[in-house]
Short mmCIF file of N, CA and C in Angstrom, two decimals:
data_model
loop_
_atom_site.label_atom_id
_atom_site.label_comp_id
_atom_site.label_asym_id
_atom_site.label_seq_id
_atom_site.Cartn_x
_atom_site.Cartn_y
_atom_site.Cartn_z
N GLU A 262 257.49 31.32 111.30
CA GLU A 262 258.22 32.04 112.32
C GLU A 262 257.21 32.79 113.18
N LEU A 263 257.39 32.72 114.51
CA LEU A 263 256.51 33.42 115.44
C LEU A 263 256.97 34.86 115.55
N ASP A 264 256.34 35.75 114.79
CA ASP A 264 256.79 37.13 114.82
C ASP A 264 255.80 38.06 115.52
N CYS A 265 254.73 37.52 116.07
CA CYS A 265 253.82 38.37 116.83
C CYS A 265 254.33 38.49 118.27
N PRO A 266 253.94 39.56 118.98
CA PRO A 266 254.51 39.81 120.30
C PRO A 266 254.21 38.73 121.33
N ASN A 267 253.05 38.06 121.23
CA ASN A 267 252.70 37.05 122.22
C ASN A 267 251.85 35.97 121.57
N ALA A 268 252.49 35.02 120.91
CA ALA A 268 251.77 33.94 120.24
C ALA A 268 251.22 32.97 121.27
N LYS A 269 249.97 32.52 121.07
CA LYS A 269 249.36 31.60 122.02
C LYS A 269 248.35 30.73 121.29
N TRP A 270 248.43 29.42 121.53
CA TRP A 270 247.45 28.48 120.99
C TRP A 270 246.83 27.77 122.17
N GLU A 271 245.50 27.64 122.15
CA GLU A 271 244.80 26.96 123.24
C GLU A 271 244.03 25.79 122.67
N LEU A 272 244.05 24.70 123.42
CA LEU A 272 243.37 23.48 123.02
C LEU A 272 242.53 23.00 124.19
N ASP A 273 241.24 22.75 123.95
CA ASP A 273 240.38 22.20 124.99
C ASP A 273 240.62 20.70 125.06
N VAL A 274 240.97 20.22 126.25
CA VAL A 274 241.29 18.80 126.45
C VAL A 274 240.63 18.31 127.73
N ILE A 275 240.65 17.02 127.93
CA ILE A 275 240.15 16.43 129.16
C ILE A 275 241.17 16.66 130.26
N ILE A 276 240.71 16.97 131.44
CA ILE A 276 241.61 17.17 132.58
C ILE A 276 242.40 15.89 132.81
N GLY A 277 243.69 16.01 133.03
CA GLY A 277 244.53 14.85 133.28
C GLY A 277 245.98 15.11 132.92
N ARG A 278 246.74 14.04 132.81
CA ARG A 278 248.17 14.12 132.50
C ARG A 278 248.38 13.70 131.06
N TYR A 279 249.27 14.43 130.38
CA TYR A 279 249.56 14.18 128.98
C TYR A 279 251.06 14.03 128.76
N TYR A 280 251.40 13.12 127.87
CA TYR A 280 252.76 12.98 127.35
C TYR A 280 252.75 13.80 126.07
N ALA A 281 253.63 14.78 125.97
CA ALA A 281 253.63 15.67 124.82
C ALA A 281 254.97 15.62 124.09
N ARG A 282 254.89 15.69 122.79
CA ARG A 282 256.08 15.86 121.94
C ARG A 282 255.87 17.15 121.16
N VAL A 283 256.77 18.10 121.35
CA VAL A 283 256.69 19.37 120.65
C VAL A 283 257.80 19.39 119.60
N PHE A 284 257.41 19.61 118.36
CA PHE A 284 258.35 19.62 117.24
C PHE A 284 258.56 21.05 116.77
N TYR A 285 259.81 21.38 116.53
CA TYR A 285 260.16 22.71 116.04
C TYR A 285 260.89 22.58 114.71
N SER A 286 260.55 23.43 113.76
CA SER A 286 261.32 23.55 112.53
C SER A 286 261.05 24.93 111.94
N ASN A 287 262.01 25.46 111.27
CA ASN A 287 261.90 26.79 110.69
C ASN A 287 262.83 26.83 109.48
N PRO A 288 262.45 26.15 108.38
CA PRO A 288 263.36 25.98 107.24
C PRO A 288 264.01 27.28 106.78
N GLY A 289 265.33 27.24 106.73
CA GLY A 289 266.08 28.37 106.24
C GLY A 289 266.35 29.48 107.24
N HIS A 290 265.78 29.35 108.44
CA HIS A 290 265.95 30.39 109.46
C HIS A 290 266.30 29.74 110.79
N PRO A 291 267.49 29.96 111.32
CA PRO A 291 267.79 29.44 112.65
C PRO A 291 266.90 30.12 113.68
N GLY A 292 266.70 29.48 114.81
CA GLY A 292 265.83 30.05 115.84
C GLY A 292 266.17 29.54 117.21
N ASP A 293 265.27 29.79 118.14
CA ASP A 293 265.47 29.41 119.53
C ASP A 293 264.16 28.91 120.10
N THR A 294 264.23 28.07 121.13
CA THR A 294 263.03 27.54 121.77
C THR A 294 263.02 27.84 123.27
N ALA A 295 263.97 28.64 123.75
CA ALA A 295 264.12 28.88 125.19
C ALA A 295 262.87 29.49 125.82
N GLY A 296 262.12 30.28 125.08
CA GLY A 296 260.94 30.94 125.65
C GLY A 296 259.63 30.27 125.32
N CYS A 297 259.66 29.01 124.88
CA CYS A 297 258.44 28.28 124.54
C CYS A 297 257.91 27.54 125.77
N PHE A 298 256.59 27.56 125.95
CA PHE A 298 255.97 26.90 127.10
C PHE A 298 254.73 26.14 126.65
N LEU A 299 254.52 24.96 127.24
CA LEU A 299 253.32 24.17 127.00
C LEU A 299 252.69 23.88 128.35
N GLY A 300 251.50 24.40 128.55
CA GLY A 300 250.81 24.20 129.83
C GLY A 300 251.59 24.74 131.00
N GLY A 301 252.31 25.83 130.81
CA GLY A 301 253.10 26.43 131.88
C GLY A 301 254.43 25.75 132.13
N VAL A 302 254.73 24.68 131.39
CA VAL A 302 255.98 23.94 131.53
C VAL A 302 256.92 24.36 130.40
N SER A 303 258.18 24.57 130.72
CA SER A 303 259.14 24.95 129.69
C SER A 303 259.21 23.88 128.61
N ALA A 304 259.09 24.30 127.36
CA ALA A 304 259.21 23.40 126.21
C ALA A 304 260.48 23.72 125.44
N ASP A 305 261.52 24.10 126.16
CA ASP A 305 262.81 24.47 125.58
C ASP A 305 263.52 23.23 125.05
N ALA A 306 263.75 23.19 123.75
CA ALA A 306 264.46 22.07 123.13
C ALA A 306 265.83 22.51 122.63
N GLY A 307 266.26 23.69 123.05
CA GLY A 307 267.56 24.20 122.65
C GLY A 307 267.49 25.01 121.37
N PRO A 308 268.65 25.38 120.84
CA PRO A 308 268.67 26.19 119.62
C PRO A 308 268.14 25.41 118.42
N LEU A 309 267.59 26.14 117.48
CA LEU A 309 267.02 25.54 116.27
C LEU A 309 267.91 25.89 115.09
N PRO A 310 268.76 24.93 114.66
CA PRO A 310 269.65 25.20 113.52
C PRO A 310 268.85 25.40 112.23
N SER A 311 269.41 26.13 111.30
CA SER A 311 268.78 26.35 110.00
C SER A 311 268.64 25.01 109.29
N LEU A 312 267.49 24.79 108.67
CA LEU A 312 267.20 23.58 107.89
C LEU A 312 267.23 22.30 108.71
N GLU A 313 266.98 22.39 110.00
CA GLU A 313 266.90 21.20 110.84
C GLU A 313 265.64 21.27 111.68
N LYS A 314 265.37 20.18 112.36
CA LYS A 314 264.23 20.15 113.29
C LYS A 314 264.72 19.66 114.63
N VAL A 315 264.06 20.08 115.68
CA VAL A 315 264.35 19.60 117.02
C VAL A 315 263.01 19.28 117.67
N GLU A 316 263.07 18.47 118.71
CA GLU A 316 261.84 18.14 119.44
C GLU A 316 262.17 17.98 120.91
N ILE A 317 261.13 18.08 121.73
CA ILE A 317 261.25 17.84 123.16
C ILE A 317 260.05 17.01 123.58
N ARG A 318 260.28 16.13 124.55
CA ARG A 318 259.21 15.30 125.12
C ARG A 318 259.03 15.72 126.57
N LEU A 319 257.79 15.88 127.00
CA LEU A 319 257.55 16.29 128.37
C LEU A 319 256.19 15.82 128.85
N LEU A 320 256.03 15.83 130.18
CA LEU A 320 254.75 15.52 130.80
C LEU A 320 254.09 16.82 131.21
N VAL A 321 252.79 16.92 130.94
CA VAL A 321 252.05 18.14 131.26
C VAL A 321 250.78 17.74 131.99
N ASP A 322 250.51 18.39 133.12
CA ASP A 322 249.27 18.18 133.86
C ASP A 322 248.29 19.29 133.50
N VAL A 323 247.07 18.92 133.11
CA VAL A 323 246.04 19.89 132.76
C VAL A 323 244.96 19.83 133.83
N VAL A 324 244.75 20.95 134.52
CA VAL A 324 243.78 20.97 135.62
C VAL A 324 242.52 21.77 135.28
N ASP A 325 242.56 22.56 134.21
CA ASP A 325 241.42 23.41 133.88
C ASP A 325 240.81 23.10 132.51
N ALA A 326 241.13 21.95 131.94
CA ALA A 326 240.60 21.48 130.65
C ALA A 326 241.06 22.34 129.48
N ARG A 327 242.12 23.12 129.66
CA ARG A 327 242.67 23.93 128.57
C ARG A 327 244.18 23.82 128.57
N LEU A 328 244.74 23.42 127.44
CA LEU A 328 246.19 23.31 127.29
C LEU A 328 246.66 24.44 126.39
N THR A 329 247.64 25.20 126.86
CA THR A 329 248.09 26.38 126.13
C THR A 329 249.56 26.26 125.75
N PHE A 330 249.87 26.54 124.49
CA PHE A 330 251.25 26.69 124.04
C PHE A 330 251.47 28.17 123.85
N SER A 331 252.54 28.70 124.45
CA SER A 331 252.80 30.13 124.32
C SER A 331 254.27 30.39 124.07
N GLY A 332 254.51 31.52 123.45
CA GLY A 332 255.87 31.95 123.16
C GLY A 332 255.84 33.05 122.13
N SER A 333 256.95 33.69 121.94
CA SER A 333 257.04 34.72 120.92
C SER A 333 258.49 34.93 120.54
N LYS A 334 258.69 35.61 119.44
CA LYS A 334 260.04 35.91 119.00
C LYS A 334 260.76 36.74 120.06
N ASN A 335 260.00 37.60 120.75
CA ASN A 335 260.58 38.46 121.79
C ASN A 335 261.05 37.67 123.00
N THR A 336 260.49 36.48 123.22
CA THR A 336 260.87 35.67 124.39
C THR A 336 261.67 34.44 123.99
N SER A 337 262.34 34.50 122.86
CA SER A 337 263.19 33.39 122.38
C SER A 337 262.40 32.12 122.10
N CYS A 338 261.26 32.28 121.45
CA CYS A 338 260.48 31.14 120.96
C CYS A 338 260.10 31.48 119.53
N SER A 339 260.96 31.12 118.61
CA SER A 339 260.79 31.61 117.24
C SER A 339 260.03 30.68 116.30
N SER A 340 259.70 29.45 116.74
CA SER A 340 259.05 28.54 115.81
C SER A 340 258.44 27.35 116.53
N VAL A 341 257.35 26.84 115.99
CA VAL A 341 256.79 25.55 116.40
C VAL A 341 256.13 24.96 115.16
N SER A 342 256.27 23.65 114.95
CA SER A 342 255.68 23.06 113.76
C SER A 342 254.55 22.09 114.08
N ALA A 343 254.64 21.38 115.20
CA ALA A 343 253.58 20.43 115.55
C ALA A 343 253.68 20.06 117.03
N ILE A 344 252.54 19.68 117.58
CA ILE A 344 252.48 19.20 118.96
C ILE A 344 251.68 17.90 118.95
N GLU A 345 252.26 16.83 119.47
CA GLU A 345 251.57 15.55 119.58
C GLU A 345 251.26 15.31 121.05
N LEU A 346 250.00 15.00 121.35
CA LEU A 346 249.58 14.75 122.73
C LEU A 346 249.07 13.33 122.87
N ILE A 347 249.50 12.67 123.94
CA ILE A 347 248.99 11.35 124.27
C ILE A 347 248.47 11.43 125.69
N SER A 348 247.19 11.17 125.87
CA SER A 348 246.59 11.19 127.20
C SER A 348 247.10 9.98 127.99
N LEU A 349 247.63 10.24 129.17
CA LEU A 349 248.14 9.14 129.99
C LEU A 349 247.06 8.63 130.93
N PRO A 350 246.91 7.34 131.03
CA PRO A 350 245.91 6.76 131.93
C PRO A 350 246.37 6.86 133.38
N LEU A 351 245.52 6.39 134.27
CA LEU A 351 245.86 6.35 135.69
C LEU A 351 247.07 5.45 135.92
N SER A 352 247.75 5.65 137.03
CA SER A 352 248.95 4.84 137.30
C SER A 352 248.62 3.35 137.42
N THR A 353 247.40 3.01 137.77
CA THR A 353 247.00 1.60 137.88
C THR A 353 246.76 0.96 136.51
N GLN A 354 246.86 1.75 135.46
CA GLN A 354 246.66 1.24 134.11
C GLN A 354 247.96 1.20 133.31
N MET A 355 249.07 1.55 133.95
CA MET A 355 250.36 1.59 133.24
C MET A 355 251.37 0.70 133.94
N TRP A 356 252.17 0.03 133.14
CA TRP A 356 253.27 -0.79 133.65
C TRP A 356 254.49 -0.48 132.81
N ARG A 357 255.65 -0.41 133.46
CA ARG A 357 256.87 -0.16 132.70
C ARG A 357 258.04 -0.91 133.31
N LEU A 358 259.04 -1.12 132.49
CA LEU A 358 260.27 -1.77 132.90
C LEU A 358 261.38 -0.75 132.72
N ARG A 359 262.16 -0.52 133.78
CA ARG A 359 263.18 0.52 133.78
C ARG A 359 264.55 -0.12 133.98
N ALA A 360 265.53 0.35 133.24
CA ALA A 360 266.92 -0.09 133.42
C ALA A 360 267.47 0.66 134.63
N ALA A 361 267.52 -0.01 135.78
CA ALA A 361 267.95 0.65 137.02
C ALA A 361 269.43 0.99 137.02
N SER A 362 270.22 0.20 136.33
CA SER A 362 271.67 0.43 136.26
C SER A 362 272.03 1.07 134.92
N ALA A 363 273.22 1.62 134.87
CA ALA A 363 273.71 2.22 133.62
C ALA A 363 273.76 1.16 132.52
N VAL A 364 273.49 1.58 131.30
CA VAL A 364 273.50 0.68 130.15
C VAL A 364 274.62 1.13 129.21
N SER A 365 275.50 0.20 128.85
CA SER A 365 276.53 0.56 127.86
C SER A 365 275.91 0.38 126.48
N GLY A 366 276.15 1.32 125.61
CA GLY A 366 275.50 1.30 124.29
C GLY A 366 274.04 1.67 124.43
N ARG A 367 273.22 1.23 123.51
CA ARG A 367 271.78 1.50 123.56
C ARG A 367 271.06 0.26 124.09
N TRP A 368 270.12 0.48 125.01
CA TRP A 368 269.32 -0.63 125.51
C TRP A 368 268.41 -1.07 124.37
N ARG A 369 268.41 -2.38 124.11
CA ARG A 369 267.65 -2.96 123.01
C ARG A 369 266.69 -3.99 123.58
N VAL A 370 265.40 -3.83 123.29
CA VAL A 370 264.39 -4.79 123.72
C VAL A 370 263.67 -5.30 122.48
N HIS A 371 263.82 -6.62 122.23
CA HIS A 371 263.20 -7.23 121.06
C HIS A 371 261.72 -7.51 121.29
N GLU A 372 261.38 -8.03 122.45
CA GLU A 372 259.98 -8.30 122.78
C GLU A 372 259.77 -8.10 124.27
N LEU A 373 258.63 -7.52 124.61
CA LEU A 373 258.23 -7.29 126.00
C LEU A 373 256.81 -7.81 126.16
N GLN A 374 256.59 -8.60 127.20
CA GLN A 374 255.26 -9.16 127.45
C GLN A 374 254.89 -8.98 128.92
N PHE A 375 253.63 -8.67 129.17
CA PHE A 375 253.09 -8.59 130.53
C PHE A 375 252.01 -9.66 130.67
N HIS A 376 252.03 -10.37 131.81
CA HIS A 376 251.07 -11.46 132.03
C HIS A 376 250.43 -11.34 133.41
N GLN A 377 249.18 -11.83 133.52
CA GLN A 377 248.50 -11.86 134.81
C GLN A 377 248.91 -13.07 135.63
N ASP A 378 249.18 -14.20 134.98
CA ASP A 378 249.61 -15.41 135.70
C ASP A 378 251.04 -15.26 136.19
N GLU A 379 251.32 -15.80 137.38
CA GLU A 379 252.67 -15.72 137.94
C GLU A 379 253.70 -16.49 137.11
N ASP A 380 253.24 -17.47 136.33
CA ASP A 380 254.17 -18.27 135.51
C ASP A 380 254.19 -17.84 134.04
N CYS A 381 253.58 -16.71 133.73
CA CYS A 381 253.50 -16.19 132.35
C CYS A 381 252.81 -17.17 131.41
N GLY A 382 251.93 -18.00 131.93
CA GLY A 382 251.26 -19.02 131.12
C GLY A 382 250.07 -18.51 130.33
N ASP A 383 249.57 -17.34 130.65
CA ASP A 383 248.41 -16.79 129.94
C ASP A 383 248.87 -15.90 128.78
N PRO A 384 247.96 -15.50 127.90
CA PRO A 384 248.35 -14.65 126.77
C PRO A 384 248.89 -13.29 127.24
N ASP A 385 249.74 -12.71 126.44
CA ASP A 385 250.34 -11.41 126.70
C ASP A 385 249.26 -10.33 126.74
N LEU A 386 249.22 -9.55 127.83
CA LEU A 386 248.22 -8.49 127.99
C LEU A 386 248.35 -7.40 126.92
N ILE A 387 249.55 -7.15 126.45
CA ILE A 387 249.74 -6.13 125.41
C ILE A 387 249.01 -6.53 124.14
N LYS A 388 248.93 -7.83 123.89
CA LYS A 388 248.25 -8.32 122.68
C LYS A 388 246.75 -8.50 122.88
N THR A 389 246.32 -8.85 124.11
CA THR A 389 244.91 -9.18 124.33
C THR A 389 244.08 -8.02 124.86
N GLN A 390 244.69 -7.01 125.42
CA GLN A 390 243.97 -5.86 125.95
C GLN A 390 244.30 -4.62 125.11
N ARG A 391 243.37 -3.68 125.07
CA ARG A 391 243.67 -2.43 124.36
C ARG A 391 244.79 -1.72 125.09
N SER A 392 245.89 -1.48 124.38
CA SER A 392 247.07 -0.90 125.03
C SER A 392 247.87 -0.08 124.04
N ARG A 393 248.80 0.66 124.60
CA ARG A 393 249.76 1.43 123.79
C ARG A 393 251.12 1.27 124.43
N VAL A 394 252.10 0.82 123.65
CA VAL A 394 253.46 0.67 124.14
C VAL A 394 254.17 2.02 123.96
N PHE A 395 254.86 2.47 124.99
CA PHE A 395 255.58 3.74 124.91
C PHE A 395 256.86 3.64 125.72
N SER A 396 257.72 4.64 125.58
CA SER A 396 259.04 4.55 126.21
C SER A 396 259.57 5.93 126.58
N SER A 397 260.75 5.93 127.18
CA SER A 397 261.42 7.17 127.56
C SER A 397 261.97 7.90 126.35
N GLY A 398 261.94 7.29 125.21
CA GLY A 398 262.46 7.84 123.96
C GLY A 398 263.04 6.71 123.13
N TYR A 399 263.29 6.97 121.87
CA TYR A 399 263.81 5.90 121.02
C TYR A 399 264.67 6.46 119.90
N MET A 400 265.55 5.61 119.42
CA MET A 400 266.39 5.95 118.27
C MET A 400 265.50 5.93 117.02
N ASP A 401 265.76 6.85 116.08
CA ASP A 401 264.98 6.89 114.85
C ASP A 401 264.84 5.51 114.23
N ASN A 402 263.64 5.19 113.79
CA ASN A 402 263.29 3.93 113.12
C ASN A 402 263.25 2.72 114.05
N PHE A 403 263.35 2.93 115.38
CA PHE A 403 263.28 1.82 116.33
C PHE A 403 262.31 2.17 117.46
N PRO A 404 261.01 2.44 117.13
CA PRO A 404 260.04 2.86 118.14
C PRO A 404 259.68 1.73 119.10
N PRO A 405 259.06 2.06 120.24
CA PRO A 405 258.71 1.05 121.23
C PRO A 405 257.72 0.01 120.72
N THR A 406 256.93 0.34 119.72
CA THR A 406 255.98 -0.64 119.18
C THR A 406 256.68 -1.88 118.62
N LEU A 407 257.95 -1.75 118.25
CA LEU A 407 258.69 -2.92 117.74
C LEU A 407 258.96 -3.94 118.84
N ALA A 408 258.83 -3.55 120.10
CA ALA A 408 259.04 -4.49 121.21
C ALA A 408 257.78 -5.30 121.51
N SER A 409 256.73 -5.09 120.74
CA SER A 409 255.50 -5.87 120.95
C SER A 409 254.88 -6.29 119.62
N ASP A 410 255.71 -6.40 118.58
CA ASP A 410 255.18 -6.75 117.26
C ASP A 410 255.21 -8.25 116.97
N GLY A 411 255.65 -9.05 117.96
CA GLY A 411 255.69 -10.49 117.77
C GLY A 411 256.88 -10.97 116.96
N ASN A 412 257.78 -10.08 116.61
CA ASN A 412 258.94 -10.42 115.80
C ASN A 412 260.20 -10.23 116.66
N GLU A 413 260.89 -11.33 116.95
CA GLU A 413 262.08 -11.25 117.81
C GLU A 413 263.30 -10.68 117.09
N ILE A 414 263.18 -10.39 115.82
CA ILE A 414 264.29 -9.77 115.08
C ILE A 414 264.26 -8.25 115.23
N THR A 415 263.05 -7.66 115.20
CA THR A 415 262.94 -6.21 115.36
C THR A 415 263.10 -5.84 116.83
N ALA A 416 263.39 -4.57 117.11
CA ALA A 416 263.61 -4.16 118.50
C ALA A 416 263.39 -2.67 118.69
N TRP A 417 263.04 -2.31 119.92
CA TRP A 417 263.06 -0.91 120.37
C TRP A 417 264.48 -0.62 120.82
N LEU A 418 265.00 0.55 120.44
CA LEU A 418 266.32 0.99 120.90
C LEU A 418 266.14 2.30 121.65
N ALA A 419 266.71 2.36 122.84
CA ALA A 419 266.63 3.57 123.66
C ALA A 419 267.24 4.75 122.91
N ALA A 420 266.75 5.93 123.22
CA ALA A 420 267.25 7.14 122.56
C ALA A 420 268.69 7.45 122.94
N CYS A 421 269.03 7.19 124.20
CA CYS A 421 270.38 7.55 124.65
C CYS A 421 271.35 6.39 124.45
N ASP A 422 272.58 6.74 124.19
CA ASP A 422 273.66 5.77 124.01
C ASP A 422 274.52 5.84 125.26
N GLY A 423 274.53 4.78 126.06
CA GLY A 423 275.23 4.81 127.34
C GLY A 423 274.41 5.52 128.39
N CYS A 424 273.15 5.12 128.53
CA CYS A 424 272.21 5.78 129.45
C CYS A 424 272.60 5.58 130.91
N ALA A 425 272.39 6.62 131.70
CA ALA A 425 272.57 6.52 133.15
C ALA A 425 271.46 5.64 133.71
N GLY A 426 271.71 5.02 134.84
CA GLY A 426 270.72 4.17 135.48
C GLY A 426 269.42 4.93 135.74
N GLY A 427 268.30 4.30 135.45
CA GLY A 427 266.99 4.87 135.72
C GLY A 427 266.44 5.77 134.63
N THR A 428 267.21 6.07 133.60
CA THR A 428 266.72 7.01 132.59
C THR A 428 266.01 6.34 131.41
N SER A 429 266.29 5.08 131.15
CA SER A 429 265.65 4.37 130.04
C SER A 429 264.57 3.45 130.56
N TRP A 430 263.42 3.50 129.91
CA TRP A 430 262.33 2.61 130.28
C TRP A 430 261.42 2.36 129.08
N ILE A 431 260.70 1.25 129.16
CA ILE A 431 259.71 0.89 128.15
C ILE A 431 258.53 0.29 128.90
N GLY A 432 257.33 0.56 128.43
CA GLY A 432 256.16 0.06 129.13
C GLY A 432 254.92 0.08 128.26
N ALA A 433 253.78 -0.17 128.90
CA ALA A 433 252.51 -0.18 128.19
C ALA A 433 251.45 0.48 129.06
N ALA A 434 250.56 1.19 128.41
CA ALA A 434 249.40 1.80 129.06
C ALA A 434 248.17 1.07 128.54
N PHE A 435 247.26 0.74 129.45
CA PHE A 435 246.07 -0.03 129.10
C PHE A 435 244.82 0.81 129.31
N ILE A 436 243.76 0.48 128.59
CA ILE A 436 242.48 1.17 128.73
C ILE A 436 241.87 0.91 130.11
N SER A 437 242.07 -0.30 130.63
CA SER A 437 241.50 -0.66 131.93
C SER A 437 242.61 -1.08 132.89
N ILE A 438 242.27 -1.21 134.16
CA ILE A 438 243.23 -1.62 135.18
C ILE A 438 243.68 -3.06 134.91
N GLN A 439 244.99 -3.29 134.94
CA GLN A 439 245.56 -4.61 134.71
C GLN A 439 246.46 -4.99 135.87
N THR A 440 246.38 -6.25 136.29
CA THR A 440 247.28 -6.77 137.31
C THR A 440 248.34 -7.60 136.61
N VAL A 441 249.59 -7.19 136.76
CA VAL A 441 250.70 -7.90 136.12
C VAL A 441 251.48 -8.63 137.20
N ARG A 442 251.61 -9.95 137.05
CA ARG A 442 252.35 -10.77 138.01
C ARG A 442 253.60 -11.39 137.41
N CYS A 443 253.74 -11.27 136.09
CA CYS A 443 254.90 -11.86 135.41
C CYS A 443 255.18 -11.05 134.15
N LEU A 444 256.45 -10.93 133.84
CA LEU A 444 256.82 -10.28 132.58
C LEU A 444 257.91 -11.08 131.90
N ARG A 445 257.94 -10.96 130.59
CA ARG A 445 258.98 -11.58 129.78
C ARG A 445 259.63 -10.48 128.96
N ILE A 446 260.95 -10.53 128.92
CA ILE A 446 261.68 -9.56 128.11
C ILE A 446 262.74 -10.30 127.31
N TYR A 447 262.77 -10.03 126.03
CA TYR A 447 263.80 -10.57 125.15
C TYR A 447 264.66 -9.39 124.73
N GLN A 448 265.95 -9.43 125.17
CA GLN A 448 266.83 -8.29 124.88
C GLN A 448 268.17 -8.74 124.37
#
């Protein structure tokens, strides 16, 4: 429990954009996350029920090579358990597929492939280049990595059920710049 007047954790990082997941838990004590901030961005994940955990996902831009998490019991930030950071590459190194229209149920993608050839005749870039598959969120036990595991039975499932158009997406970030001219999706 954050019981000091102004709790603050600082992490030295490379300047850039980060995808962050902030996890909150406070076993046996309900709490709040309204006053929690990561890099000056609100990390409010709502109320923290007793014996449960909550999380929030957000994008954070770091311009001074220091990422700060701040909050206190006095400002309605009573707990934090972990912070996961993923450094995001340049926009020329990321490709994603977005459901532009509303999706009934959960969007399910069994396999996703990106190719340089216009006819998808070359090997999948996700498999041949250093990459990380990520998404707008996922249902427990159905992470985005299942959409690139080579198994058409497994699948990524979007976090939301009945997502509004434009809110669900899945993609890949590469170490180097990649030109994608064709994609395959099994859904």
